[in-house]
Amino acid sequence: MLERSAIAENALQALHDEDYDRPFNLQNLNHETMIFMGGRDVISLDGEWNFCVDLLDTGLRQKWFAMDPADPCDRQEPWDYDPYMGETVPVPSCWQMLQEKWYFFEGSAWYTRAVDFTPKADKRFFLRVGAAQYDCKVFLNGQFIGNHYGGSTPFFAELTDQLQQGRNWLMLCVNNVRTTDRVPMRNTDWFNYGGVYREVSLIETPKTLIRDLFVRLNPDPLVNDIDVSIAAEGADYARFEIAELGIAVDIPLEGGKGTASIPAAPLLWSPDRPKLYDVVLTAGGDRVCDRIGFRRIERRGRELFLNGRPLWLRGISVHEDDAVLGKVVTEDDLRRRYADAKQLGCNYVRLAHYPHHERAVALADEIGLLLWTEIPVYWAIDFDNPATLRDAENQLLEMVKRDRNRASVVIWSVGNENPDTDQRLAFMRHLADTARANDPTRLIAAACLVNHHKLKIEDRLAAHLDIIGINEYYGWYDEDFSELPKILANSQPDRPVVVSETGADADISDKGPKAGLFSETYQAEVYRSQIATLKELDFVRGMSPWILYDFRTERRQGIYQRGFNRKGLIAADKATRKEAFAILASFYHAMAEREAKEWETL
Ligand code: GCB
C-alpha cells in the first residue's frame, strides 16, 4: 500500500499540475534494447488483461502502478482504480473496436496482468511488446521500467533483476494522444487506434545473449559472398551455419561484435522463386535461427534491377486496417491480402504508412512479394525538434533491425509528402543516411512533392534517394489530366520514379452515386487514364496505387465516405471488388506475361 504522504501529494497535485509525468517521459526502451528474435521460444502474455481508460492521467498522478493487489475492502485510503480487478480486455486488441464508448477515446489506458514466475540462476528474461500505440510505459511490481515511443515497432525490456519468485504484476500504460512533436503528428489520414495491438511475450535466454544477426548477399554483383554481422554478449565466438549450402563457420567476437564474408552461391530469391535457407547461429548457450532469402536489388541510372534483371514494380498500397479488428492482424487476413495482390498481378506491395506486423514481412518472403516499408514521417511533422528526430530515427532503426533479414523488403522509405524546407531536408537526409549505414543492401525512397506551379517534380530530397516516390492524384484532387505527362516530361529525373500513390474514391454501397465523383465508374476511368499515361514514361519504374482496401479514417466524413477512405480497389469488407480492380489487373498481367516472354528469349 502507498504511504499516506503519497495520497496527500496527489491531492496537492491538483494545485501544482505541471510535473506529474516528467519521470516517465523517457525514451529509454529503444532499438538498443532489442534482441534478435528468430526462432526463440516465448511465453505468451496474450489474453485477458485488466483494463481502464484514464483520460486525466490519474494513474500517473496517483501512482496506480504502486498499489498492492490487496482486497479493496482491506484498504485504508480511498482509491480511484482497482488495477487487479474489474473490467478486462483481450491483448492484442485496439480499444476502439471493443466498446462504442471507447471509439474516439484518445488518452492513457492501463493494462495489468499477473505473471507467475520461478527464477533460474543462469537465465535472463525479456519482455517483448510487438507494438503499442503510441507510447507505452512499463511497470513491474510497482517499479517503473521504462517508456517506448512509436506505435508500430516492437520493444523490449530486460526484467531479469526485477522479476520475483511467485506472483508478479505487470502494468502497461499506453497513450495514443496525438501531439505536434510525435511521429506521426496530430494530422493523418488513417485512424488513430490505441492499445496493445500486437502480441506480448516473455523471452527466456541464457546469460550469453545473441543481440543481433544480419545476413545478406554482398550488394556488389561481382562479389559472391554472404556477409554476416553479429552482436552477442558473453561469448568469444559464434558458430554460423547454413546446412543447405554446406556453410559452418566460427566467427570470432571482439567487444561483442563479429563479422564474416563467406563465399557462397545460393539460389537467388525472387517473387517467382522465393527460395529461403535455414540459417542457425549459436553463441555460448544461445541459439537463434531464421529463414533467409538472398537477392540483389540495384538502381542503375533510371532503372531498377532484381538479381541483374530489369524490374518494374507492379504494386498496390495497403494499410494495416480491419473494419472489425482495427490494427490487429491475423494470419488469415495477411494471406487474403497477399492473395488479392497476386490476383491483381502484383510483384510488389507498399506497406503504408508505418511498419506493419513482422508476420506481414515474413509472409511476403515466403510467398514472393517485394515490399516497400516505411516509418510515419508523414506530412508536416516537427522537423525542427531534436526529440522528434530522435523518435523518427529510433522507429527507423527498430524497423530496419527487425526486418533487414527479409529478402522481400527492397525499399526503406523515410517519409511521405513532406514540405521541402531546410529543416525537413536535414531531418530526412539524416534518416536516409542512417538507413544506408545500417543496411547497404536496399534502396532508399520517400514519397516526394510535385511543384504544381512549375509542373515539375521538385524536391531537394530527391538527390539523396535511390527512388523518387510520387503521390499524384490526377483525376481526383487534380482534375486536369494533361498536366501529368507535362510534369513527368518537365522533370527528367536522373533516377527511377515510382508512382507511390494515385487513385480515386468509390463508394459501392447502396448509398454511393452511380456516376461522377465517388462512383465506381469514375474510379475505373481514373485508373484507365493513369495507366495509359504512366506506361509511356520510361523513367517510371513502378506504381503502387492507393489502395487495396477501403480503410477507416476520422478525417473522411462526407456522405459517401462516412468515416472511411474509399479509394480501395476492394471495399472495407475485403471481399467486394470494384471495377478498377480488373482494370489494374489486366494491365499488370499483360506486363507480367510480356516480361516472362522477354526473359525466355534471353
Ligand atoms: C495521400 C496520402 C495518403 C492519403 C491519400 C488520400 O497522398 O499519402 O495517406 O490517404 O493521399 O486518399 O488522399
Coordinates of C-alpha atoms and ligand atoms in Angstrom, one line a residue, residues 188-190 319 350 352-353 374 378-379 416-417 447 470-473 476-477 500-505 546-547 551 553 555-556 561 565-567, ligand 1:
T188 CA -3.1 11.9 -40.6
D189 CA -5.4 10.1 -43.0
W190 CA -5.7 6.9 -41.0
H319 CA -2.8 -0.1 -44.7
R350 CA 3.7 -0.8 -50.4
A352 CA 1.9 2.3 -45.8
H353 CA 2.5 4.4 -43.7
E374 CA 8.2 3.0 -44.2
Y378 CA 4.1 11.9 -42.6
W379 CA 3.2 15.4 -43.8
N416 CA 5.6 10.7 -47.1
E417 CA 4.6 14.1 -48.7
A447 CA 7.1 10.0 -51.4
I470 CA 5.5 10.5 -56.3
N471 CA 2.0 10.6 -54.9
E472 CA -0.1 12.1 -57.7
Y473 CA -3.9 12.3 -57.8
W476 CA -9.1 13.2 -58.3
Y477 CA -7.6 16.1 -56.3
S500 CA 3.8 5.6 -54.9
E501 CA 0.1 6.7 -54.9
T502 CA -2.6 7.5 -57.3
G503 CA -6.4 6.7 -57.1
A504 CA -9.9 7.9 -56.6
D505 CA -12.7 7.2 -54.0
W546 CA -3.9 3.9 -53.4
I547 CA -5.1 1.4 -52.1
F551 CA -9.9 1.9 -44.6
T553 CA -10.1 7.3 -41.0
R555 CA -10.9 12.9 -41.4
R556 CA -13.3 11.5 -44.1
Q561 CA -17.1 8.3 -47.0
N565 CA -11.3 6.5 -47.2
R566 CA -12.9 4.7 -50.1
K567 CA -10.1 4.6 -52.6
Ligands
GCB1 C1 -2.1 10.8 -49.8 C2 -1.6 10.2 -48.6 C3 -2.5 9.1 -48.0 C4 -4.0 9.5 -48.2 C5 -4.2 9.7 -49.7 C6 -5.7 10.2 -49.9 O1 -1.4 11.4 -50.5 O2 -0.3 9.8 -48.6 O3 -2.2 8.8 -46.7 O4 -4.8 8.6 -47.6 O5 -3.4 10.7 -50.2 O6 -6.6 9.4 -50.0 O7 -5.8 11.4 -50.0

